[in-house]
């Protein structure tokens, strides 16, 4: 039994191999002209043209997203503080380490400041290189310092242009993967066009530049392309070694640049494991893969259970031995998300209430359908899944099913290992995207590759035409290229005007409240001041002012998660004495309160930050609605009255705490000194 069904050679091909002299024309001067030589020249020409198109599309994509970024913010004209504020939430935190390395007196001093950092988390010294994936920021800062470009390029432009340049790598990798699968570079052209026209759902690099996924996904795409090539049969040893080297380098860079790489690697390992179980990889048979259908199914089930049990045991053992708890909140979130019991855990509910961690919205499919991507993807996915089921059944059935295989020969397409891998890959990452919207960028980009491959696949059209008894080789090629060209013309006609309008639309960054806040902090507070507030805003405080933080958005540390929950008690039903004691335990000098949290409207009741804190603290929530029966009212917060008035400015820093029993309400931002005049007179209020 063969693991993969190979396409049968035609009689004409066999004759050509048996009698090569008949296919060659020999000239009197001894030179030989053959179809093989003409084929080589055509392949060289095709590869050259395809490579030029790939490079051109990659560069155009980089210029495209860079132009969108410039037009949206007027980045070249706004102030430095506005540029830094545009790096929202954790993006600002990551960029702050690049800025810190640039501003350090020397590279050694900059590295020392990262290894022994005491400004990211107050009253703690942490190793940033160990805690966060910021090696790319370190490398870029070193390159900027040693390269002779300081006079021509500002540090921020060197940073963002590097990220936009990686988009070129991303698009080229998608292009090459589709080309490898289909055998024509026109398939790669279609994949790149779909990636660009579906930009809303395939990338968010133009407005979240320093995000870790924007560093990692280009290397992930390169890895997929290398694995696709590696799974080809009959590779030469040199080709295998070079491809394995590419897989190793791409995997290493992907793992180095994204903190969630282990989950992606797990899914990829699962894809390869599934292919191996169904005998779809070009490997040598093992004893496990011998026997009849029932015998092999039994062994397969036992094999799967054994692997899963060993994986869980090893995972538990390693975590217990090394005391690892950084991903504990993720498993709590998954447990609650998939209905394995309600939870009052603050961290899990914080994720559950965020739209990015919810189910993929249905309007995503309508946007993907406008470019025909979703329709083609579903069509190709259905056909390839049917083919995979047939091939898997044949492989598991063994050699005694020869007659059945011969009967099905007319209707069965050859499922190559590289196509099978990409099929399992898109199915698994599709399930991940459907369950968690934030992960859709892993799926939609590969969706472009898979759909374009299927549309340009000779095997797919061969199967369809055979089923309706219209198959000929010429007809297959005509239909394949005709539909491809029609699709490209449709996309160009419908979306080219919109892209031009988008490139001509000019906007400007405008956030005067945050600018005023950052300027006030820099001018009116000491450099050693410690600030508390929301994770998202404090990342900007660190980047723009360099002040010390109590908490930040890099949420993958158990101690930080507990610290953040404690800091957020400023929005909970806690007494001023409790809040003041908590804040001072972290060395807090100033607290920044935000009206977007005080008067939250983005989330409904039960998902507002103050509701999550009340539930975690065992208190009933504010407003009309039901509460769980065992939740209690907070007696310490009754009878409070608002302190803020309508005449207050949109950004204000109080210099006096006011009476301890008063409740602070905040206009836009409002900062409070956390130090009291004396023990019996000051405090911090909570909502």
CSV table of N, CA and C in Angstrom, one decimal, residues 563-682:
chain,number,residue,atom,x,y,z
A,563,UNK,N,-1.5,41.8,40.9
A,563,UNK,CA,-1.2,43.2,41.2
A,563,UNK,C,-2.2,44.1,40.5
A,564,UNK,N,-2.5,43.8,39.2
A,564,UNK,CA,-3.5,44.6,38.4
A,564,UNK,C,-4.9,44.6,39.1
A,565,UNK,N,-5.3,43.4,39.5
A,565,UNK,CA,-6.6,43.3,40.2
A,565,UNK,C,-6.6,44.1,41.4
A,566,UNK,N,-5.5,44.2,42.2
A,566,UNK,CA,-5.5,45.0,43.4
A,566,UNK,C,-5.5,46.5,43.0
A,567,UNK,N,-4.8,46.9,42.0
A,567,UNK,CA,-4.8,48.3,41.6
A,567,UNK,C,-6.2,48.7,41.1
A,568,UNK,N,-6.9,47.8,40.4
A,568,UNK,CA,-8.2,48.2,39.9
A,568,UNK,C,-9.3,48.3,41.0
A,569,UNK,N,-8.9,48.0,42.3
A,569,UNK,CA,-9.8,48.2,43.3
A,569,UNK,C,-10.2,49.7,43.5
A,570,UNK,N,-9.5,50.6,42.8
A,570,UNK,CA,-9.9,52.0,42.8
A,570,UNK,C,-11.3,52.2,42.1
A,571,UNK,N,-11.7,51.2,41.3
A,571,UNK,CA,-13.0,51.3,40.7
A,571,UNK,C,-14.0,50.4,41.3
A,572,UNK,N,-13.7,49.7,42.4
A,572,UNK,CA,-14.6,48.8,43.1
A,572,UNK,C,-15.2,49.4,44.3
A,573,UNK,N,-16.1,48.7,44.9
A,573,UNK,CA,-16.8,49.1,46.1
A,573,UNK,C,-15.9,48.7,47.3
A,574,UNK,N,-14.8,49.5,47.5
A,574,UNK,CA,-13.9,49.3,48.6
A,574,UNK,C,-13.8,50.6,49.3
A,575,UNK,N,-13.5,50.5,50.6
A,575,UNK,CA,-13.4,51.7,51.4
A,575,UNK,C,-12.1,52.5,51.0
A,576,UNK,N,-12.1,53.8,51.2
A,576,UNK,CA,-10.9,54.6,50.9
A,576,UNK,C,-9.7,54.1,51.6
A,577,UNK,N,-9.9,53.6,52.9
A,577,UNK,CA,-8.8,53.1,53.6
A,577,UNK,C,-8.1,51.9,53.0
A,578,UNK,N,-9.0,51.0,52.5
A,578,UNK,CA,-8.5,49.8,51.8
A,578,UNK,C,-7.7,50.1,50.5
A,579,UNK,N,-8.3,51.0,49.7
A,579,UNK,CA,-7.7,51.4,48.5
A,579,UNK,C,-6.4,52.1,48.7
A,580,UNK,N,-6.4,53.0,49.7
A,580,UNK,CA,-5.1,53.8,50.0
A,580,UNK,C,-4.0,52.8,50.5
A,581,UNK,N,-4.4,51.8,51.3
A,581,UNK,CA,-3.4,50.9,51.7
A,581,UNK,C,-2.8,50.0,50.6
A,582,UNK,N,-3.7,49.6,49.7
A,582,UNK,CA,-3.3,48.8,48.5
A,582,UNK,C,-2.3,49.6,47.6
A,583,UNK,N,-2.7,50.9,47.3
A,583,UNK,CA,-1.9,51.7,46.5
A,583,UNK,C,-0.5,52.0,47.1
A,584,UNK,N,-0.5,52.3,48.3
A,584,UNK,CA,0.8,52.6,49.0
A,584,UNK,C,1.7,51.3,49.1
A,585,UNK,N,1.1,50.1,49.1
A,585,UNK,CA,1.9,48.9,49.2
A,585,UNK,C,2.7,48.7,47.9
A,586,UNK,N,2.2,49.3,46.8
A,586,UNK,CA,2.9,49.3,45.5
A,586,UNK,C,3.7,50.5,45.3
A,587,UNK,N,3.9,51.4,46.3
A,587,UNK,CA,4.7,52.6,46.2
A,587,UNK,C,4.0,53.7,45.3
A,588,UNK,N,2.7,53.6,45.2
A,588,UNK,CA,2.0,54.6,44.3
A,588,UNK,C,2.1,56.0,44.8
A,589,UNK,N,2.4,56.9,43.9
A,589,UNK,CA,2.4,58.3,44.1
A,589,UNK,C,1.2,59.0,43.5
A,590,UNK,N,0.8,58.6,42.3
A,590,UNK,CA,-0.3,59.2,41.6
A,590,UNK,C,-1.2,58.1,41.0
A,591,UNK,N,-2.5,58.4,41.0
A,591,UNK,CA,-3.5,57.5,40.5
A,591,UNK,C,-4.2,58.3,39.3
A,592,UNK,N,-4.3,57.6,38.2
A,592,UNK,CA,-5.0,58.2,37.0
A,592,UNK,C,-6.4,57.5,36.9
A,593,UNK,N,-7.5,58.2,37.0
A,593,UNK,CA,-8.8,57.7,36.8
A,593,UNK,C,-9.3,58.1,35.5
A,594,UNK,N,-10.1,57.2,34.8
A,594,UNK,CA,-10.6,57.5,33.5
A,594,UNK,C,-12.1,57.4,33.4
A,595,UNK,N,-12.7,58.4,32.7
A,595,UNK,CA,-14.2,58.4,32.6
A,595,UNK,C,-14.7,57.3,31.8
A,596,UNK,N,-13.8,56.8,30.9
A,596,UNK,CA,-14.2,55.6,30.1
A,596,UNK,C,-14.5,54.4,30.9
A,597,UNK,N,-13.9,54.4,32.1
A,597,UNK,CA,-14.1,53.3,33.1
A,597,UNK,C,-15.1,53.7,34.1
A,598,UNK,N,-15.0,55.0,34.6
A,598,UNK,CA,-16.0,55.4,35.6
A,598,UNK,C,-17.4,55.4,35.1
A,599,UNK,N,-17.6,55.9,33.8
A,599,UNK,CA,-18.9,55.9,33.2
A,599,UNK,C,-19.0,55.0,32.0
A,600,UNK,N,-18.6,53.7,32.2
A,600,UNK,CA,-18.4,52.8,31.1
A,600,UNK,C,-19.7,52.5,30.4
A,601,UNK,N,-19.7,52.7,29.0
A,601,UNK,CA,-20.8,52.4,28.2
A,601,UNK,C,-20.5,51.4,27.2
A,602,UNK,N,-19.2,51.1,27.0
A,602,UNK,CA,-18.9,50.1,25.9
A,602,UNK,C,-19.4,48.7,26.2
A,603,UNK,N,-19.4,48.3,27.5
A,603,UNK,CA,-19.8,47.0,27.9
A,603,UNK,C,-21.2,47.1,28.6
A,604,UNK,N,-22.0,46.1,28.5
A,604,UNK,CA,-23.2,46.0,29.2
A,604,UNK,C,-23.0,45.6,30.6
A,605,UNK,N,-24.1,45.7,31.4
A,605,UNK,CA,-24.0,45.4,32.8
A,605,UNK,C,-23.6,43.9,33.0
A,606,UNK,N,-22.6,43.7,33.8
A,606,UNK,CA,-22.0,42.4,34.0
A,606,UNK,C,-20.7,42.3,33.4
A,607,UNK,N,-20.3,43.2,32.5
A,607,UNK,CA,-19.0,43.1,31.8
A,607,UNK,C,-18.3,44.4,32.0
A,608,UNK,N,-18.9,45.4,32.7
A,608,UNK,CA,-18.1,46.6,33.0
A,608,UNK,C,-17.0,46.3,34.0
A,609,UNK,N,-15.9,47.0,33.9
A,609,UNK,CA,-14.8,46.7,34.8
A,609,UNK,C,-15.2,46.7,36.3
A,610,UNK,N,-16.0,47.7,36.6
A,610,UNK,CA,-16.5,47.7,38.0
A,610,UNK,C,-17.4,46.5,38.4
A,611,UNK,N,-18.1,46.0,37.4
A,611,UNK,CA,-18.9,44.8,37.7
A,611,UNK,C,-18.1,43.6,37.9
A,612,UNK,N,-17.0,43.5,37.1
A,612,UNK,CA,-16.1,42.3,37.2
A,612,UNK,C,-15.5,42.3,38.6
A,613,UNK,N,-15.1,43.5,39.0
A,613,UNK,CA,-14.5,43.7,40.4
A,613,UNK,C,-15.5,43.4,41.5
A,614,UNK,N,-16.7,43.9,41.3
A,614,UNK,CA,-17.7,43.6,42.3
A,614,UNK,C,-18.0,42.1,42.5
A,615,UNK,N,-18.1,41.4,41.3
A,615,UNK,CA,-18.4,40.0,41.3
A,615,UNK,C,-17.2,39.3,42.0
A,616,UNK,N,-16.0,39.6,41.6
A,616,UNK,CA,-14.8,39.0,42.2
A,616,UNK,C,-14.7,39.2,43.7
A,617,UNK,N,-15.2,40.4,44.2
A,617,UNK,CA,-15.2,40.8,45.6
A,617,UNK,C,-16.4,40.3,46.4
A,618,UNK,N,-17.4,39.7,45.6
A,618,UNK,CA,-18.6,39.2,46.3
A,618,UNK,C,-19.6,40.2,46.5
A,619,UNK,N,-19.6,41.3,45.8
A,619,UNK,CA,-20.5,42.4,46.0
A,619,UNK,C,-21.5,42.4,44.8
A,620,UNK,N,-22.7,43.0,45.1
A,620,UNK,CA,-23.7,43.1,44.1
A,620,UNK,C,-23.3,44.2,43.1
A,621,UNK,N,-23.8,44.1,41.8
A,621,UNK,CA,-23.4,45.1,40.8
A,621,UNK,C,-24.3,46.3,40.9
A,622,UNK,N,-23.9,47.4,40.3
A,622,UNK,CA,-24.7,48.6,40.2
A,622,UNK,C,-25.7,48.5,39.1
A,623,UNK,N,-26.8,49.3,39.2
A,623,UNK,CA,-27.8,49.4,38.1
A,623,UNK,C,-28.9,48.3,38.3
A,624,UNK,N,-29.8,48.5,37.4
A,624,UNK,CA,-31.0,47.5,37.4
A,624,UNK,C,-30.6,46.2,36.8
A,625,UNK,N,-31.1,45.1,37.3
A,625,UNK,CA,-30.7,43.8,36.8
A,625,UNK,C,-30.6,42.8,37.9
A,626,UNK,N,-30.5,41.6,37.5
A,626,UNK,CA,-30.4,40.5,38.5
A,626,UNK,C,-28.9,40.4,39.0
A,627,UNK,N,-28.8,39.8,40.2
A,627,UNK,CA,-27.5,39.5,40.8
A,627,UNK,C,-27.6,38.1,41.3
A,628,UNK,N,-26.5,37.4,41.4
A,628,UNK,CA,-26.4,36.1,42.0
A,628,UNK,C,-26.8,36.2,43.4
A,629,UNK,N,-27.6,35.2,43.9
A,629,UNK,CA,-28.2,35.3,45.3
A,629,UNK,C,-27.2,35.4,46.4
A,630,UNK,N,-25.9,34.9,46.2
A,630,UNK,CA,-25.0,35.0,47.4
A,630,UNK,C,-24.1,36.2,47.3
A,631,UNK,N,-24.4,37.1,46.4
A,631,UNK,CA,-23.6,38.4,46.4
A,631,UNK,C,-24.2,39.4,47.4
A,632,UNK,N,-23.3,40.1,48.1
A,632,UNK,CA,-23.8,41.0,49.2
A,632,UNK,C,-23.5,42.4,48.8
A,633,UNK,N,-24.4,43.3,49.3
A,633,UNK,CA,-24.1,44.8,49.1
A,633,UNK,C,-22.9,45.2,49.9
A,634,UNK,N,-22.2,46.2,49.4
A,634,UNK,CA,-21.0,46.7,50.1
A,634,UNK,C,-21.4,47.9,51.0
A,635,UNK,N,-21.5,47.6,52.3
A,635,UNK,CA,-22.0,48.7,53.2
A,635,UNK,C,-21.0,49.8,53.3
A,636,UNK,N,-19.8,49.6,53.1
A,636,UNK,CA,-18.7,50.6,53.3
A,636,UNK,C,-18.9,51.7,52.2
A,637,UNK,N,-19.6,51.5,51.1
A,637,UNK,CA,-19.6,52.5,50.1
A,637,UNK,C,-21.0,53.2,50.0
A,638,UNK,N,-21.8,53.0,51.0
A,638,UNK,CA,-23.1,53.7,51.0
A,638,UNK,C,-23.0,55.1,51.4
A,639,UNK,N,-23.8,56.0,50.9
A,639,UNK,CA,-23.8,57.4,51.3
A,639,UNK,C,-22.7,58.2,50.8
A,640,UNK,N,-22.0,57.8,49.8
A,640,UNK,CA,-21.0,58.6,49.2
A,640,UNK,C,-21.6,59.6,48.2
A,641,UNK,N,-20.9,60.7,47.9
A,641,UNK,CA,-21.4,61.7,47.1
A,641,UNK,C,-20.3,62.1,46.1
A,642,UNK,N,-20.6,62.6,44.9
A,642,UNK,CA,-19.6,62.9,43.9
A,642,UNK,C,-18.8,64.2,44.3
A,643,UNK,N,-17.6,64.2,43.8
A,643,UNK,CA,-16.7,65.3,44.1
A,643,UNK,C,-16.5,66.1,42.9
A,644,UNK,N,-16.6,65.5,41.7
A,644,UNK,CA,-16.3,66.3,40.5
A,644,UNK,C,-17.5,67.2,40.1
A,645,UNK,N,-17.2,68.3,39.4
A,645,UNK,CA,-18.2,69.2,38.9
A,645,UNK,C,-18.1,69.4,37.4
A,646,UNK,N,-19.1,69.9,36.8
A,646,UNK,CA,-19.1,70.0,35.4
A,646,UNK,C,-18.2,71.1,34.9
A,647,UNK,N,-17.6,71.9,35.8
A,647,UNK,CA,-16.7,73.0,35.4
A,647,UNK,C,-15.3,72.5,35.3
A,648,UNK,N,-15.0,71.3,35.7
A,648,UNK,CA,-13.7,70.8,35.7
A,648,UNK,C,-13.2,70.6,34.3
A,649,UNK,N,-11.9,70.7,34.1
A,649,UNK,CA,-11.3,70.5,32.7
A,649,UNK,C,-11.3,69.1,32.4
A,650,UNK,N,-11.2,68.8,31.1
A,650,UNK,CA,-11.2,67.4,30.6
A,650,UNK,C,-10.1,66.6,31.1
A,651,UNK,N,-9.0,67.2,31.4
A,651,UNK,CA,-7.8,66.5,32.0
A,651,UNK,C,-7.4,67.4,33.2
A,652,UNK,N,-7.4,66.8,34.4
A,652,UNK,CA,-7.1,67.5,35.6
A,652,UNK,C,-6.4,66.7,36.6
A,653,UNK,N,-5.5,67.2,37.3
A,653,UNK,CA,-4.8,66.5,38.4
A,653,UNK,C,-5.1,67.2,39.7
A,654,UNK,N,-5.7,66.5,40.6
A,654,UNK,CA,-6.1,67.1,41.9
A,654,UNK,C,-4.8,67.2,42.8
A,655,UNK,N,-4.8,68.3,43.5
A,655,UNK,CA,-3.7,68.4,44.5
A,655,UNK,C,-4.1,68.2,45.9
A,656,UNK,N,-5.4,67.9,46.1
A,656,UNK,CA,-5.9,67.6,47.4
A,656,UNK,C,-6.9,66.4,47.3
A,657,UNK,N,-6.9,65.6,48.2
A,657,UNK,CA,-7.7,64.3,48.2
A,657,UNK,C,-9.1,64.6,48.5
A,658,UNK,N,-9.4,65.6,49.3
A,658,UNK,CA,-10.8,65.8,49.7
A,658,UNK,C,-11.1,64.9,50.9
A,659,UNK,N,-12.4,64.9,51.3
A,659,UNK,CA,-12.8,64.1,52.4
A,659,UNK,C,-12.8,62.6,52.1
A,660,UNK,N,-12.5,61.8,53.0
A,660,UNK,CA,-12.3,60.4,52.8
A,660,UNK,C,-13.6,59.7,52.4
A,661,UNK,N,-14.7,60.2,52.9
A,661,UNK,CA,-15.9,59.5,52.6
A,661,UNK,C,-16.5,59.9,51.3
A,662,UNK,N,-15.9,60.8,50.5
A,662,UNK,CA,-16.4,61.2,49.3
A,662,UNK,C,-16.0,60.2,48.1
A,663,UNK,N,-16.9,60.2,47.2
A,663,UNK,CA,-16.6,59.3,46.0
A,663,UNK,C,-16.2,60.2,44.8
A,664,UNK,N,-15.0,59.8,44.3
A,664,UNK,CA,-14.5,60.6,43.2
A,664,UNK,C,-15.1,60.1,41.8
A,665,UNK,N,-15.6,61.1,41.0
A,665,UNK,CA,-16.0,60.8,39.7
A,665,UNK,C,-15.0,61.6,38.8
A,666,UNK,N,-14.8,61.0,37.6
A,666,UNK,CA,-13.7,61.6,36.8
A,666,UNK,C,-14.2,62.1,35.4
A,667,UNK,N,-13.8,63.3,35.0
A,667,UNK,CA,-14.2,63.8,33.6
A,667,UNK,C,-13.6,63.0,32.5
A,668,UNK,N,-12.3,63.2,32.2
A,668,UNK,CA,-11.6,62.4,31.1
A,668,UNK,C,-10.5,61.7,31.8
A,669,UNK,N,-9.5,62.4,32.3
A,669,UNK,CA,-8.5,61.8,33.1
A,669,UNK,C,-8.5,62.6,34.4
A,670,UNK,N,-8.2,62.0,35.5
A,670,UNK,CA,-8.1,62.7,36.7
A,670,UNK,C,-7.1,62.0,37.6
A,671,UNK,N,-6.0,62.7,38.0
A,671,UNK,CA,-5.0,62.1,38.8
A,671,UNK,C,-5.0,62.5,40.2
A,672,UNK,N,-4.7,61.7,41.1
A,672,UNK,CA,-4.7,62.0,42.5
A,672,UNK,C,-3.4,61.6,43.1
A,673,UNK,N,-2.8,62.5,43.9
A,673,UNK,CA,-1.6,62.0,44.7
A,673,UNK,C,-2.1,61.0,45.7
A,674,UNK,N,-1.4,59.9,45.8
A,674,UNK,CA,-1.8,58.8,46.7
A,674,UNK,C,-1.2,59.1,48.1
A,675,UNK,N,-0.2,60.0,48.2
A,675,UNK,CA,0.3,60.2,49.6
A,675,UNK,C,-0.7,61.1,50.4
A,676,UNK,N,-0.9,60.7,51.6
A,676,UNK,CA,-1.8,61.5,52.4
A,676,UNK,C,-1.0,62.5,53.2
A,677,UNK,N,-1.7,63.6,53.7
A,677,UNK,CA,-0.9,64.6,54.5
A,677,UNK,C,-0.4,63.9,55.8
A,678,UNK,N,-1.3,63.1,56.4
A,678,UNK,CA,-0.8,62.3,57.5
A,678,UNK,C,-1.8,61.1,57.7
A,679,UNK,N,-1.5,60.2,58.5
A,679,UNK,CA,-2.1,58.9,58.5
A,679,UNK,C,-3.6,59.1,58.7
A,680,UNK,N,-4.1,60.0,59.5
A,680,UNK,CA,-5.5,60.1,59.8
A,680,UNK,C,-6.2,61.1,58.9
A,681,UNK,N,-5.6,61.6,57.8
A,681,UNK,CA,-6.2,62.7,57.1
A,681,UNK,C,-6.4,62.4,55.6
A,682,UNK,N,-5.5,61.6,55.0
A,682,UNK,CA,-5.6,61.4,53.5
A,682,UNK,C,-6.0,60.0,53.2
